[in-house]
Short mmCIF file of C-alpha atoms in Angstrom, two decimals:
data_model
loop_
_atom_site.label_atom_id
_atom_site.label_comp_id
_atom_site.label_asym_id
_atom_site.label_seq_id
_atom_site.Cartn_x
_atom_site.Cartn_y
_atom_site.Cartn_z
CA MET A 1 25.22 134.67 67.46
CA THR A 2 26.34 137.52 69.71
CA LEU A 3 28.57 136.68 72.63
CA ASP A 4 28.08 138.43 75.94
CA PRO A 5 30.89 140.82 76.92
CA GLU A 6 31.42 138.77 80.07
CA ILE A 7 32.10 135.64 77.99
CA VAL A 8 34.61 137.48 75.79
CA LEU A 9 36.40 138.94 78.82
CA LEU A 10 36.42 135.54 80.54
CA GLY A 11 37.98 133.99 77.44
CA VAL A 12 40.72 136.62 77.39
CA LEU A 13 41.44 136.09 81.08
CA ILE A 14 41.66 132.33 80.55
CA CYS A 15 44.17 132.90 77.73
CA ILE A 16 46.29 135.10 79.99
CA PHE A 17 46.16 132.50 82.77
CA ALA A 18 47.06 129.70 80.35
CA TYR A 19 49.97 131.74 79.00
CA SER A 20 51.22 132.31 82.57
CA LEU A 21 51.12 128.56 83.28
CA LEU A 22 53.06 127.72 80.10
CA THR A 23 55.56 130.59 80.12
CA LYS A 24 58.70 128.42 80.14
CA ALA A 25 57.36 125.97 77.57
CA ILE A 26 56.37 128.81 75.25
CA ALA A 27 59.80 130.42 75.66
CA ARG A 28 61.39 127.22 74.29
CA SER A 29 59.16 127.27 71.20
CA ILE A 30 58.82 129.56 68.19
CA ILE A 31 55.54 130.93 69.59
CA THR A 32 55.77 134.28 71.39
CA LEU A 33 53.55 136.47 73.56
CA PRO A 34 52.82 138.94 70.72
CA ILE A 35 51.84 136.10 68.35
CA ILE A 36 49.48 134.56 70.91
CA PHE A 37 47.65 137.73 71.88
CA MET A 38 47.53 139.13 68.35
CA VAL A 39 45.77 135.92 67.27
CA VAL A 40 43.46 135.98 70.31
CA GLY A 41 42.57 139.58 69.56
CA TYR A 42 41.93 138.88 65.88
CA LEU A 43 39.71 135.88 66.67
CA ALA A 44 37.75 137.98 69.16
CA ALA A 45 37.54 141.03 66.87
CA GLY A 46 33.86 140.55 66.03
CA PRO A 47 32.58 140.16 69.60
CA ILE A 48 34.86 142.92 70.88
CA ALA A 49 33.57 145.32 68.21
CA LEU A 50 30.02 144.70 69.46
CA MET A 51 30.87 145.25 73.12
CA ALA A 52 30.70 149.04 72.89
CA GLU A 53 30.14 151.96 70.55
CA PRO A 54 32.98 152.66 68.09
CA GLU A 55 33.68 156.00 69.78
CA LEU A 56 34.07 154.30 73.16
CA LEU A 57 36.40 151.66 71.70
CA ASP A 58 38.46 154.39 70.05
CA ASP A 59 38.74 156.22 73.39
CA GLY A 60 39.69 152.97 75.09
CA LYS A 61 42.47 152.04 72.69
CA ARG A 62 43.80 155.62 72.81
CA LEU A 63 43.89 155.49 76.62
CA LEU A 64 45.60 152.09 76.55
CA ALA A 65 48.11 153.45 74.04
CA GLU A 66 48.95 156.49 76.16
CA ILE A 67 49.26 154.58 79.45
CA THR A 68 51.46 151.88 77.95
CA LEU A 69 53.69 154.26 76.02
CA VAL A 70 54.28 156.60 78.97
CA LEU A 71 55.35 153.71 81.21
CA VAL A 72 57.49 152.07 78.52
CA LEU A 73 59.28 155.33 77.64
CA PHE A 74 60.00 156.22 81.28
CA SER A 75 61.04 152.68 82.22
CA ASP A 76 63.36 152.15 79.24
CA ALA A 77 65.02 155.55 79.65
CA SER A 78 65.52 155.11 83.40
CA HIS A 79 67.84 152.14 82.86
CA VAL A 80 70.22 153.98 80.54
CA ARG A 81 73.36 155.17 82.30
CA ILE A 82 74.87 158.10 80.41
CA GLN A 83 78.40 157.56 81.76
CA LYS A 84 78.33 153.86 80.91
CA LEU A 85 76.82 154.63 77.53
CA ARG A 86 79.70 156.95 76.71
CA ARG A 87 82.35 154.46 77.81
CA SER A 88 81.22 151.13 76.44
CA PHE A 89 78.12 151.45 74.32
CA GLY A 90 79.70 152.63 71.10
CA ILE A 91 77.83 150.07 68.97
CA PRO A 92 74.27 150.99 70.05
CA LEU A 93 75.22 154.68 69.94
CA ARG A 94 76.25 154.26 66.30
CA MET A 95 72.95 152.55 65.57
CA LEU A 96 71.00 155.34 67.28
CA VAL A 97 72.96 158.39 66.11
CA ILE A 98 73.72 157.21 62.56
CA GLY A 99 71.42 154.27 61.86
CA LEU A 100 68.16 155.79 63.14
CA PRO A 101 68.26 159.02 61.04
CA LEU A 102 69.38 157.02 58.00
CA THR A 103 66.49 154.60 58.51
CA ILE A 104 63.98 157.45 58.66
CA ALA A 105 65.52 159.11 55.59
CA LEU A 106 65.63 155.90 53.52
CA GLY A 107 62.16 154.91 54.75
CA THR A 108 60.77 158.30 53.70
CA VAL A 109 62.22 157.88 50.21
CA VAL A 110 60.86 154.33 49.89
CA ALA A 111 57.39 155.27 51.20
CA TYR A 112 57.22 158.27 48.87
CA GLY A 113 58.44 156.21 45.90
CA LEU A 114 55.73 153.59 46.46
CA ASN A 115 52.95 156.16 46.96
CA PRO A 116 53.98 159.64 45.73
CA SER A 117 50.37 160.85 45.68
CA SER A 118 50.29 160.84 49.51
CA GLY A 119 53.06 163.44 49.67
CA MET A 120 56.41 163.71 51.40
CA ALA A 121 54.90 164.52 54.82
CA MET A 122 52.91 161.28 54.92
CA ALA A 123 56.00 159.41 53.75
CA LEU A 124 57.95 160.92 56.66
CA LEU A 125 55.20 160.01 59.14
CA THR A 126 55.06 156.45 57.80
CA ALA A 127 58.83 156.07 58.07
CA ALA A 128 58.90 157.58 61.56
CA VAL A 129 56.23 155.32 63.07
CA LEU A 130 57.87 152.26 61.51
CA THR A 131 61.43 153.05 62.66
CA PRO A 132 61.33 152.26 66.43
CA THR A 133 62.04 148.65 67.34
CA ASP A 134 60.49 146.41 69.98
CA ALA A 135 62.74 143.94 71.80
CA ALA A 136 59.65 142.14 73.14
CA LEU A 137 59.19 140.51 69.74
CA GLY A 138 62.63 138.94 69.99
CA GLN A 139 62.62 138.21 73.70
CA THR A 140 64.13 134.79 73.00
CA VAL A 141 67.24 136.55 71.68
CA LEU A 142 67.60 138.64 74.85
CA SER A 143 67.25 135.65 77.16
CA SER A 144 69.21 133.08 75.15
CA ASP A 145 72.55 131.85 76.50
CA SER A 146 73.67 131.29 72.89
CA VAL A 147 73.66 134.98 71.95
CA PRO A 148 76.81 136.94 72.90
CA GLU A 149 76.16 139.40 75.72
CA ASN A 150 77.36 142.41 73.74
CA LEU A 151 74.73 141.72 71.04
CA GLN A 152 72.00 141.31 73.65
CA GLN A 153 72.95 144.61 75.29
CA THR A 154 73.05 146.37 71.93
CA ILE A 155 69.55 145.18 70.95
CA ASN A 156 68.19 146.07 74.40
CA VAL A 157 69.69 149.58 74.50
CA GLU A 158 68.69 150.39 70.93
CA SER A 159 65.08 149.27 71.38
CA GLY A 160 64.89 151.06 74.72
CA LEU A 161 66.02 154.40 73.36
CA ASN A 162 64.90 154.62 69.75
CA ASP A 163 61.19 154.96 70.50
CA GLY A 164 61.94 158.08 72.55
CA LEU A 165 64.41 159.50 70.02
CA VAL A 166 62.01 159.00 67.10
CA LEU A 167 59.19 160.92 68.80
CA PRO A 168 60.11 164.33 67.34
CA PHE A 169 60.11 162.83 63.83
CA VAL A 170 56.69 161.25 64.42
CA LEU A 171 55.34 164.55 65.72
CA LEU A 172 56.85 166.49 62.82
CA GLY A 173 55.41 164.08 60.27
CA GLY A 174 51.94 164.26 61.84
CA ILE A 175 51.95 168.05 61.98
CA LEU A 176 53.20 168.49 58.40
CA ALA A 177 50.76 165.90 57.02
CA SER A 178 47.88 167.55 58.85
CA ALA A 179 48.94 171.02 57.67
CA GLY A 180 49.02 169.77 54.08
CA MET A 181 45.31 169.03 54.02
CA GLN A 182 43.20 171.38 51.94
CA GLY A 183 41.63 174.02 54.12
CA ALA A 184 43.68 173.05 57.15
CA ASN A 185 44.22 175.79 59.72
CA THR A 186 47.99 176.16 60.12
CA ASP A 187 47.92 179.28 62.30
CA GLY A 188 50.37 178.85 65.15
CA LEU A 189 51.42 175.40 63.95
CA VAL A 190 55.15 176.17 63.99
CA VAL A 191 54.93 177.79 67.42
CA SER A 192 52.98 174.82 68.77
CA ALA A 193 55.54 172.36 67.42
CA LEU A 194 58.44 174.34 68.92
CA LEU A 195 56.68 174.49 72.29
CA GLN A 196 56.12 170.74 72.27
CA ILE A 197 59.73 169.82 71.57
CA THR A 198 61.05 172.52 73.95
CA PHE A 199 58.75 172.30 76.97
CA GLY A 200 58.57 168.50 76.84
CA PRO A 201 62.26 167.94 77.67
CA LEU A 202 62.34 170.85 80.14
CA VAL A 203 59.41 169.50 82.11
CA GLY A 204 60.91 166.02 81.99
CA ILE A 205 64.23 167.26 83.38
CA CYS A 206 62.54 169.15 86.22
CA ILE A 207 60.18 166.32 87.21
CA GLY A 208 62.83 163.59 86.89
CA TRP A 209 65.45 165.45 88.93
CA THR A 210 63.00 166.63 91.63
CA ALA A 211 61.46 163.18 92.04
CA ALA A 212 64.85 161.46 92.22
CA LYS A 213 66.10 163.87 94.88
CA ALA A 214 62.87 163.57 96.91
CA MET A 215 62.93 159.77 96.78
CA GLY A 216 66.66 159.75 97.61
CA LEU A 217 65.98 161.87 100.70
CA ALA A 218 63.14 159.55 101.72
CA GLN A 219 65.49 156.58 101.37
CA ARG A 220 68.20 158.19 103.48
CA GLN A 221 65.69 159.09 106.18
CA ASP A 222 64.25 155.57 106.00
CA VAL A 223 60.67 156.84 105.74
CA MET A 224 59.67 155.17 102.44
CA ALA A 225 58.60 151.52 102.29
CA GLU A 226 60.32 149.50 99.59
CA ALA A 227 56.99 148.41 98.08
CA ALA A 228 56.06 152.06 97.49
CA GLY A 229 58.75 152.44 94.83
CA GLY A 230 56.52 151.03 92.10
CA VAL A 231 53.71 153.44 92.99
CA ALA A 232 56.13 156.37 93.04
CA PHE A 233 57.52 155.37 89.62
CA VAL A 234 54.05 155.42 88.05
CA MET A 235 53.21 158.78 89.63
CA VAL A 236 56.46 160.39 88.43
CA ALA A 237 56.00 159.11 84.87
CA PHE A 238 52.45 160.40 84.57
CA SER A 239 53.21 163.65 86.38
CA ALA A 240 55.83 164.44 83.74
CA TYR A 241 53.35 163.58 80.99
CA LEU A 242 50.45 165.60 82.41
CA LEU A 243 52.46 168.68 83.40
CA SER A 244 54.05 168.84 79.97
CA GLU A 245 50.64 168.63 78.29
CA LEU A 246 49.33 171.41 80.56
CA VAL A 247 52.10 173.85 79.57
CA GLY A 248 51.97 173.01 75.86
CA GLY A 249 54.81 170.48 75.71
CA ASN A 250 54.79 166.92 74.40
CA GLY A 251 53.97 164.52 77.23
CA PHE A 252 55.73 161.53 75.71
CA ILE A 253 59.00 163.39 75.22
CA ALA A 254 58.64 164.60 78.81
CA ALA A 255 58.13 161.04 80.10
CA PHE A 256 61.18 159.81 78.19
CA THR A 257 63.37 162.68 79.41
CA ALA A 258 62.11 162.33 82.98
CA GLY A 259 62.99 158.64 82.97
CA MET A 260 66.54 159.28 81.80
CA VAL A 261 67.13 162.09 84.32
CA PHE A 262 65.52 160.10 87.12
CA GLY A 263 67.62 157.00 86.40
CA ASN A 264 70.87 158.98 86.30
CA THR A 265 70.08 161.05 89.43
CA TYR A 266 68.59 158.45 91.78
CA LYS A 267 71.46 156.80 93.67
CA TYR A 268 69.64 153.65 94.75
CA PRO A 269 68.72 150.44 92.85
CA LEU A 270 65.81 150.74 90.41
CA HIS A 271 64.59 147.17 90.81
CA PHE A 272 61.09 148.44 91.66
CA ILE A 273 60.71 149.73 88.08
CA SER A 274 61.81 146.41 86.57
CA GLU A 275 59.51 144.46 88.89
CA PHE A 276 56.55 146.67 88.04
CA MET A 277 57.13 146.39 84.27
CA GLU A 278 57.60 142.60 84.50
CA GLY A 279 54.16 142.35 86.11
CA ILE A 280 51.75 145.16 85.26
CA GLY A 281 53.87 146.22 82.28
CA GLN A 282 53.65 142.76 80.72
CA LEU A 283 49.89 142.72 81.27
CA LEU A 284 49.59 146.04 79.47
CA THR A 285 51.70 144.64 76.64
CA MET A 286 49.35 141.66 76.35
CA PHE A 287 46.34 143.95 76.07
CA ALA A 288 48.17 146.19 73.59
CA PHE A 289 48.78 143.28 71.19
CA LEU A 290 45.27 142.01 71.81
CA ALA A 291 43.93 145.46 70.90
CA PHE A 292 46.13 145.43 67.80
CA GLY A 293 44.68 142.10 66.69
CA ALA A 294 41.08 143.08 67.48
CA LEU A 295 40.87 146.76 66.54
CA LEU A 296 43.72 147.58 64.14
CA LEU A 297 44.52 144.42 62.19
CA PRO A 298 41.00 143.88 60.72
CA ASP A 299 40.89 147.48 59.46
CA GLY A 300 44.44 147.12 58.18
CA PHE A 301 43.53 143.98 56.21
CA ALA A 302 40.42 145.70 54.88
CA HIS A 303 42.52 148.48 53.33
CA MET A 304 45.44 146.26 52.34
CA THR A 305 47.17 146.86 49.01
CA TRP A 306 50.20 145.35 47.30
CA ASN A 307 52.02 148.63 47.98
CA ALA A 308 51.48 148.11 51.71
CA VAL A 309 52.80 144.54 51.53
CA ILE A 310 55.88 145.60 49.54
CA LEU A 311 56.52 148.53 51.90
CA ALA A 312 56.23 146.25 54.95
CA PHE A 313 58.72 143.79 53.47
CA LEU A 314 61.18 146.57 52.56
CA PHE A 315 60.95 148.18 56.02
CA LEU A 316 61.75 144.87 57.70
CA THR A 317 64.69 144.18 55.40
CA VAL A 318 66.43 146.82 53.26
CA VAL A 319 65.18 149.96 55.06
CA ARG A 320 66.22 148.52 58.42
CA MET A 321 69.32 146.49 57.57
CA LEU A 322 71.15 148.79 55.14
CA PRO A 323 71.34 151.81 57.52
CA ILE A 324 72.43 149.51 60.36
CA MET A 325 75.19 148.03 58.19
CA VAL A 326 76.33 151.56 57.26
CA SER A 327 76.27 152.71 60.91
CA LEU A 328 78.44 149.75 61.94
CA TRP A 329 80.98 150.27 59.18
CA GLY A 330 84.53 150.22 60.59
CA THR A 331 83.62 148.47 63.85
CA HIS A 332 85.18 145.22 65.08
CA LEU A 333 81.94 143.30 64.54
CA HIS A 334 81.86 140.34 62.16
CA VAL A 335 79.54 140.53 59.13
CA SER A 336 77.28 137.90 60.70
CA GLU A 337 76.91 140.06 63.83
CA LYS A 338 76.02 143.11 61.75
CA LEU A 339 73.41 141.12 59.83
CA PHE A 340 72.04 139.75 63.11
CA LEU A 341 71.68 143.25 64.58
CA GLY A 342 70.18 144.50 61.33
CA TRP A 343 67.57 141.76 61.18
CA PHE A 344 66.51 142.01 64.82
CA GLY A 345 64.80 145.35 64.52
CA PRO A 346 61.24 144.07 65.01
CA ARG A 347 58.34 146.49 64.76
CA GLY A 348 55.72 146.20 67.46
CA LEU A 349 54.42 148.12 70.43
CA ALA A 350 55.84 151.57 69.66
CA SER A 351 54.64 151.51 66.03
CA ILE A 352 51.15 150.42 67.14
CA LEU A 353 50.91 153.08 69.83
CA PHE A 354 52.32 155.91 67.69
CA THR A 355 49.84 155.08 64.92
CA LEU A 356 46.87 155.01 67.31
CA ILE A 357 47.85 158.34 68.81
CA MET A 358 48.65 160.09 65.51
CA ILE A 359 45.37 159.00 63.89
CA ASP A 360 43.45 160.21 66.91
CA GLU A 361 45.44 163.43 67.35
CA PHE A 362 45.62 164.67 63.75
CA ASP A 363 43.51 164.70 60.60
CA PHE A 364 45.61 163.93 57.55
CA PRO A 365 45.14 162.34 54.12
CA GLY A 366 45.79 158.65 53.68
CA GLU A 367 44.98 157.52 57.23
CA ASP A 368 43.67 154.20 55.89
CA GLU A 369 46.87 153.65 53.89
CA LEU A 370 49.00 154.43 56.96
CA LEU A 371 46.97 152.00 59.05
CA ALA A 372 47.35 149.31 56.39
CA CYS A 373 51.12 149.82 56.12
CA VAL A 374 51.69 149.76 59.87
CA SER A 375 49.34 146.83 60.40
CA MET A 376 51.02 144.71 57.73
CA THR A 377 54.54 145.63 58.92
CA VAL A 378 53.79 144.80 62.56
CA PHE A 379 51.88 141.64 61.57
CA MET A 380 54.78 140.38 59.43
CA SER A 381 57.28 141.37 62.12
CA ILE A 382 55.39 139.55 64.87
CA ILE A 383 55.39 136.37 62.79
CA LEU A 384 58.84 136.55 61.16
CA HIS A 385 60.88 137.90 64.07
CA GLY A 386 59.03 135.77 66.60
CA MET A 387 59.54 132.52 64.69
CA SER A 388 63.14 133.27 63.65
CA ALA A 389 64.36 134.33 67.11
CA ALA A 390 65.15 130.85 68.49
CA PRO A 391 66.88 129.36 65.42
CA LEU A 392 68.89 132.53 64.71
CA ALA A 393 69.95 132.73 68.36
CA LYS A 394 71.43 129.24 68.02
CA TRP A 395 73.04 130.17 64.69
CA ILE A 396 74.76 133.32 65.98
CA GLY A 397 75.94 131.37 69.04
CA LYS A 398 77.73 128.89 66.79
CA THR A 399 79.04 131.60 64.44
CA VAL A 400 80.25 133.99 67.16
CA PRO A 401 80.84 132.06 70.43
CA ASN A 402 79.74 133.86 73.58
CA GLU A 403 82.79 134.87 75.56
#
């Protein structure tokens, strides 16, 4: 029996409406938004696959990936204050500056050790796409009164910045893996890579600074309506992305850089960005996890191996937690706090989006294995981090009282 596309879409809309009605009740349970929409997507995988040609579905999930990632990168970066980061954010800085590179390095070694036939470049790409964390999977931790504020801020800052910082590693892994294919054309590959990581930040700086100054002037002259801030935010984010792509830079790096420059240059409150991401941004997140359940997870399960399961488990535990423990060595944090921060490095939206984009952008060996590894890691993370968030929030509250 083939379901009409309208019935499938109606079912998805009903699920979104039901989730909206039960938001508070769900927040008090071990069920999370990613769990719900991953399951909905997986259950609807068959009908969704029949709704359009595979090429059209591939284009659709790539477009969804790009839109969501551009907005997430710009939004997260815009809320980071460089001066404040230097003064009081020593813990997340340690995790980003020391923990992130160590995670990629250890992850590369583990991925290569489990599957040496894929090569070091594929191991690097696998480690890079599985390094960024997603605070949405542990939203209970960020909103819980039991969790000390400094731990909440650390998790939020780290997850907000690491997806942008890991981009060059993802790009490098994709380029090297693609270049390693037999008969691959590597002419101009190095130049192209240098242009992407050079022009991307430059374009981001120019767009972010110019937009912030223009919007600041409009605010001072009282010619811009408050409701227009959300529209302007979207236009600035995508302008940085598109202009960077036009001149040969990396659009995602440009969006991330533009967000950071914009947030540190604009002298007025940025509540319009938060309000937009809480509404439209959450809707995009729902569809991203739904797309993961419908379009990525079935393929991932189809190519699943024990190596992928072992790698997923190691990336969620040893590969994540050991570098974090090393990066926090010598700090005032208690061992329980270090373990808490090490465990709450859930893999979600960024890993899904990076994988979609890399598979579509490059041709490299072992795409099915990469998809299986990422799918299993995100699947396990959605379940384990989602279900452990509430009880561990209570545990850390009792172990380290919130001051």
